Coordinates of N, CA, C and O in Angstrom, one line a residue:
R1 N 38.0 89.2 147.1 CA 39.0 88.2 146.7 C 38.5 86.8 147.1 O 37.9 86.6 148.1
E2 N 38.9 85.9 146.2 CA 38.6 84.5 146.5 C 39.6 84.0 147.5 O 40.7 84.4 147.5
G3 N 39.1 83.1 148.4 CA 39.9 82.6 149.4 C 40.7 81.3 148.9 O 40.3 80.7 148.0
G4 N 41.8 81.0 149.6 CA 42.5 79.8 149.4 C 43.6 79.8 148.3 O 44.5 79.1 148.4
G5 N 43.5 80.7 147.4 CA 44.5 80.7 146.3 C 45.5 81.7 146.5 O 45.3 82.7 147.2
N6 N 46.7 81.5 146.0 CA 47.8 82.5 146.1 C 48.2 83.1 144.8 O 49.2 83.7 144.7
N7 N 47.4 82.8 143.7 CA 47.7 83.3 142.4 C 46.8 84.5 142.1 O 45.6 84.3 142.0
P8 N 47.4 85.7 142.1 CA 46.5 86.9 141.8 C 46.0 86.9 140.4 O 45.2 87.8 140.0
G9 N 46.4 85.9 139.5 CA 45.9 85.9 138.2 C 46.9 86.2 137.1 O 46.6 86.2 135.9
N10 N 48.2 86.6 137.6 CA 49.2 87.0 136.6 C 50.3 85.9 136.4 O 51.2 86.1 135.7
N11 N 50.1 84.7 137.0 CA 51.0 83.6 136.9 C 50.5 82.6 135.9 O 49.4 82.1 136.0
L12 N 51.4 82.3 134.9 CA 50.9 81.5 133.8 C 51.8 80.2 133.7 O 53.0 80.2 134.0
H13 N 51.1 79.1 133.4 CA 51.7 77.8 133.1 C 51.8 77.6 131.6 O 50.8 77.8 130.9
V14 N 53.0 77.3 131.2 CA 53.2 77.2 129.7 C 53.7 75.7 129.5 O 54.7 75.3 130.0
S15 N 52.9 75.0 128.7 CA 53.3 73.6 128.4 C 53.4 73.3 126.9 O 53.0 74.2 126.1
G16 N 54.0 72.2 126.6 CA 54.3 71.9 125.2 C 55.5 72.5 124.7 O 55.7 72.6 123.5
L17 N 56.4 72.9 125.6 CA 57.7 73.6 125.1 C 58.6 72.6 124.5 O 58.8 71.5 125.0
S18 N 59.3 73.1 123.5 CA 60.4 72.3 122.9 C 61.5 72.2 123.9 O 61.7 73.0 124.7
H19 N 62.2 71.0 123.9 CA 63.3 70.8 124.8 C 64.5 71.8 124.5 O 65.4 71.9 125.3
K20 N 64.4 72.5 123.4 CA 65.4 73.5 123.1 C 65.2 74.8 123.7 O 66.1 75.6 123.8
V21 N 64.0 75.1 124.2 CA 63.6 76.3 124.8 C 64.3 76.5 126.2 O 64.2 75.6 127.0
D22 N 64.9 77.6 126.4 CA 65.5 77.9 127.8 C 64.7 79.1 128.4 O 63.9 79.7 127.7
T23 N 65.1 79.4 129.6 CA 64.4 80.5 130.3 C 64.4 81.8 129.5 O 63.5 82.6 129.4
R24 N 65.6 82.1 128.9 CA 65.7 83.4 128.2 C 64.8 83.4 127.0 O 64.2 84.4 126.7
D25 N 64.7 82.3 126.3 CA 63.8 82.2 125.1 C 62.3 82.4 125.6 O 61.6 83.2 124.9
L26 N 61.9 81.8 126.7 CA 60.6 81.9 127.2 C 60.3 83.4 127.6 O 59.3 83.9 127.2
E27 N 61.2 84.0 128.3 CA 61.0 85.4 128.7 C 60.9 86.3 127.5 O 60.1 87.2 127.5
A28 N 61.8 86.1 126.5 CA 61.8 87.0 125.3 C 60.5 86.9 124.6 O 59.9 87.9 124.1
A29 N 59.9 85.7 124.5 CA 58.7 85.5 123.7 C 57.5 86.2 124.4 O 56.7 86.9 123.8
F30 N 57.4 86.1 125.7 CA 56.3 86.7 126.5 C 56.6 88.2 126.6 O 55.6 89.0 126.8
A31 N 57.8 88.7 126.6 CA 58.1 90.1 126.7 C 57.5 90.9 125.4 O 57.3 92.1 125.5
K32 N 57.3 90.2 124.3 CA 56.7 90.8 123.2 C 55.2 91.2 123.4 O 54.7 92.0 122.7
V33 N 54.6 90.5 124.4 CA 53.2 90.7 124.7 C 53.0 91.7 125.9 O 52.0 92.4 125.9
G34 N 53.9 91.7 126.8 CA 53.7 92.5 128.0 C 55.0 92.4 128.9 O 56.0 91.8 128.5
R35 N 54.9 93.0 130.0 CA 56.0 93.1 131.0 C 56.1 91.8 131.8 O 55.2 91.4 132.4
V36 N 57.3 91.1 131.7 CA 57.5 89.9 132.4 C 58.2 90.1 133.7 O 59.3 90.7 133.7
Q37 N 57.6 89.6 134.8 CA 58.3 89.7 136.1 C 59.3 88.6 136.2 O 60.4 88.8 136.7
K38 N 58.9 87.4 135.8 CA 59.8 86.2 135.9 C 59.3 85.2 134.9 O 58.2 85.0 134.6
A39 N 60.3 84.5 134.4 CA 60.1 83.3 133.5 C 61.0 82.2 133.9 O 62.1 82.5 134.3
Q40 N 60.5 81.0 133.9 CA 61.3 79.9 134.3 C 60.9 78.6 133.6 O 59.7 78.2 133.6
V41 N 61.8 78.0 132.9 CA 61.6 76.6 132.3 C 62.0 75.6 133.4 O 63.0 75.8 134.1
M42 N 61.2 74.6 133.5 CA 61.5 73.6 134.5 C 62.3 72.5 133.9 O 62.1 72.0 132.8
Y43 N 63.3 72.1 134.7 CA 64.3 71.1 134.3 C 64.3 69.8 135.2 O 64.0 69.9 136.4
D44 N 64.5 68.7 134.6 CA 64.7 67.5 135.4 C 65.9 67.6 136.2 O 67.0 67.9 135.7
P45 N 65.8 67.3 137.5 CA 67.0 67.6 138.4 C 68.2 66.6 138.1 O 69.3 66.9 138.4
H46 N 67.9 65.4 137.6 CA 68.9 64.4 137.3 C 69.6 64.6 135.9 O 70.8 64.6 135.8
S47 N 68.7 64.7 134.9 CA 69.3 64.7 133.6 C 69.6 66.2 133.1 O 70.3 66.4 132.1
R48 N 69.0 67.1 133.8 CA 69.1 68.6 133.5 C 68.5 68.9 132.2 O 68.7 70.0 131.6
E49 N 67.6 68.0 131.6 CA 66.9 68.3 130.4 C 65.6 69.0 130.7 O 65.0 68.8 131.8
S50 N 65.1 69.8 129.8 CA 63.8 70.5 130.0 C 62.7 69.5 130.2 O 62.7 68.5 129.5
R51 N 61.8 69.8 131.1 CA 60.7 68.9 131.3 C 59.5 69.3 130.3 O 58.4 68.7 130.4
G52 N 59.7 70.3 129.5 CA 58.7 70.6 128.4 C 57.7 71.6 128.9 O 56.7 71.8 128.3
F53 N 57.9 72.2 130.1 CA 56.9 73.2 130.6 C 57.7 74.2 131.4 O 58.8 74.0 131.8
G54 N 57.0 75.3 131.7 CA 57.6 76.4 132.5 C 56.5 77.3 133.0 O 55.3 77.1 132.8
F55 N 56.9 78.4 133.7 CA 56.0 79.3 134.3 C 56.5 80.7 133.9 O 57.7 81.0 133.8
V56 N 55.5 81.6 133.7 CA 55.8 83.0 133.4 C 54.9 83.8 134.3 O 53.7 83.6 134.3
T57 N 55.4 84.8 135.0 CA 54.7 85.7 135.8 C 54.7 87.1 135.1 O 55.8 87.6 134.9
M58 N 53.5 87.6 134.7 CA 53.4 88.9 134.0 C 53.2 89.9 135.1 O 52.9 89.6 136.2
E59 N 53.5 91.2 134.8 CA 53.3 92.3 135.7 C 51.9 92.5 136.2 O 51.7 92.7 137.4
T60 N 50.9 92.3 135.3 CA 49.5 92.5 135.7 C 48.6 91.4 135.2 O 49.0 90.6 134.3
V61 N 47.4 91.3 135.7 CA 46.5 90.3 135.3 C 46.1 90.6 133.8 O 45.9 89.7 133.0
E62 N 46.0 91.9 133.5 CA 45.6 92.2 132.1 C 46.7 91.8 131.1 O 46.4 91.3 130.0
E63 N 48.0 91.9 131.5 CA 49.1 91.4 130.6 C 49.1 89.9 130.5 O 49.4 89.3 129.5
A64 N 48.7 89.2 131.6 CA 48.6 87.8 131.6 C 47.5 87.3 130.7 O 47.7 86.4 129.9
D65 N 46.4 88.0 130.8 CA 45.2 87.7 129.9 C 45.6 87.9 128.4 O 45.3 87.1 127.5
A66 N 46.4 89.0 128.1 CA 46.8 89.3 126.8 C 47.8 88.3 126.3 O 47.8 87.8 125.1
A67 N 48.7 87.8 127.2 CA 49.6 86.7 126.9 C 48.9 85.4 126.5 O 49.3 84.8 125.5
I68 N 47.9 85.1 127.3 CA 47.1 83.9 126.9 C 46.5 84.0 125.6 O 46.6 83.1 124.7
T69 N 45.9 85.1 125.3 CA 45.2 85.4 124.0 C 46.2 85.3 122.9 O 46.0 84.7 121.8
A70 N 47.4 85.9 123.1 CA 48.4 86.0 122.0 C 49.2 84.7 121.8 O 49.6 84.4 120.7
M71 N 49.5 84.0 122.9 CA 50.4 82.9 122.8 C 49.8 81.5 122.8 O 50.4 80.5 122.3
N72 N 48.6 81.3 123.5 CA 48.0 80.0 123.6 C 47.7 79.4 122.2 O 47.1 80.1 121.4
G73 N 48.1 78.2 122.0 CA 47.9 77.5 120.7 C 48.7 77.9 119.6 O 48.5 77.6 118.4
T74 N 49.8 78.7 119.9 CA 50.7 79.1 118.8 C 51.9 78.3 118.8 O 52.2 77.6 119.7
E75 N 52.6 78.3 117.6 CA 53.9 77.6 117.5 C 55.0 78.4 118.1 O 55.2 79.6 117.8
F76 N 55.8 77.8 118.9 CA 57.0 78.4 119.5 C 58.2 77.5 119.4 O 58.1 76.4 120.0
M77 N 59.1 77.8 118.6 CA 60.3 77.0 118.4 C 60.0 75.6 118.0 O 60.5 74.6 118.5
G78 N 59.0 75.5 117.1 CA 58.7 74.2 116.5 C 57.6 73.4 117.1 O 57.3 72.3 116.6
K79 N 57.1 73.8 118.3 CA 56.0 73.1 119.0 C 54.9 74.0 119.3 O 55.1 75.2 119.6
V80 N 53.7 73.5 119.3 CA 52.5 74.3 119.7 C 52.4 74.3 121.2 O 52.5 73.2 121.8
I81 N 52.3 75.5 121.8 CA 52.3 75.6 123.2 C 50.9 75.9 123.8 O 50.1 76.4 123.1
T82 N 50.7 75.5 125.0 CA 49.5 75.8 125.7 C 49.8 76.8 126.9 O 50.8 76.5 127.6
V83 N 49.1 77.9 127.0 CA 49.3 78.9 128.0 C 48.0 79.0 128.8 O 46.9 79.3 128.2
E84 N 48.1 78.8 130.1 CA 46.9 79.0 130.9 C 47.3 79.5 132.3 O 48.5 79.4 132.7
K85 N 46.3 80.1 133.0 CA 46.6 80.6 134.4 C 46.9 79.4 135.3 O 46.3 78.4 135.2
V86 N 47.8 79.6 136.2 CA 48.1 78.6 137.2 C 46.9 78.5 138.1 O 46.4 79.5 138.6
R87 N 46.5 77.2 138.3 CA 45.4 77.0 139.2 C 45.8 77.1 140.6 O 47.0 76.8 141.0
S88 N 44.9 77.5 141.5 CA 45.3 77.6 142.9 C 45.7 76.2 143.4 O 45.1 75.2 143.1
R89 N 46.6 76.3 144.3 CA 47.1 75.0 144.9 C 46.2 74.5 145.9 O 45.7 75.3 146.8
R90 N 45.9 73.2 145.9 CA 45.1 72.6 146.9 C 46.0 71.6 147.7 O 46.9 71.0 147.1
P91 N 45.7 71.4 148.9 CA 46.5 70.4 149.7 C 46.4 69.0 149.0 O 45.3 68.6 148.6
S92 N 47.5 68.4 148.9 CA 47.6 67.1 148.2 C 47.4 66.0 149.3 O 48.0 66.1 150.4
S93 N 46.7 65.0 149.0 CA 46.5 63.9 149.9 C 47.8 63.2 150.2 O 47.9 62.5 151.2
A94 N 48.8 63.3 149.4 CA 50.0 62.7 149.6 C 50.8 63.2 150.8 O 51.7 62.6 151.3
Y95 N 50.4 64.5 151.2 CA 51.1 65.1 152.3 C 50.3 65.0 153.6 O 50.8 65.5 154.6
I96 N 49.2 64.4 153.6 CA 48.4 64.3 154.8 C 48.7 63.0 155.5 O 48.7 61.9 155.0
K97 N 49.1 63.2 156.8 CA 49.5 62.0 157.6 C 48.2 61.4 158.2 O 47.4 62.1 158.7
C98 N 48.2 60.1 158.2 CA 47.0 59.4 158.8 C 47.3 59.0 160.2 O 48.3 58.7 160.6

């Protein structure tokens, strides 16, 4: 196993979402490709509008890879979406106290 990351490879970042897409739409779209553990569209906390991206966690790495192949660069509810694996989180310099 690679050190430092907490993504086993089945967590996907989906960007370019139409502001009309909600979590149910996102989950339904990815469920056509494989088993979805969790789907979530991210919303602005003040306006409650979609921020145009979300996350989908598939059951397995293989299903995540299949979802990328099937969904990346395709049109979904009027917009072309990008699907990629979530990169491992690195400490942000914004949180380091001097």
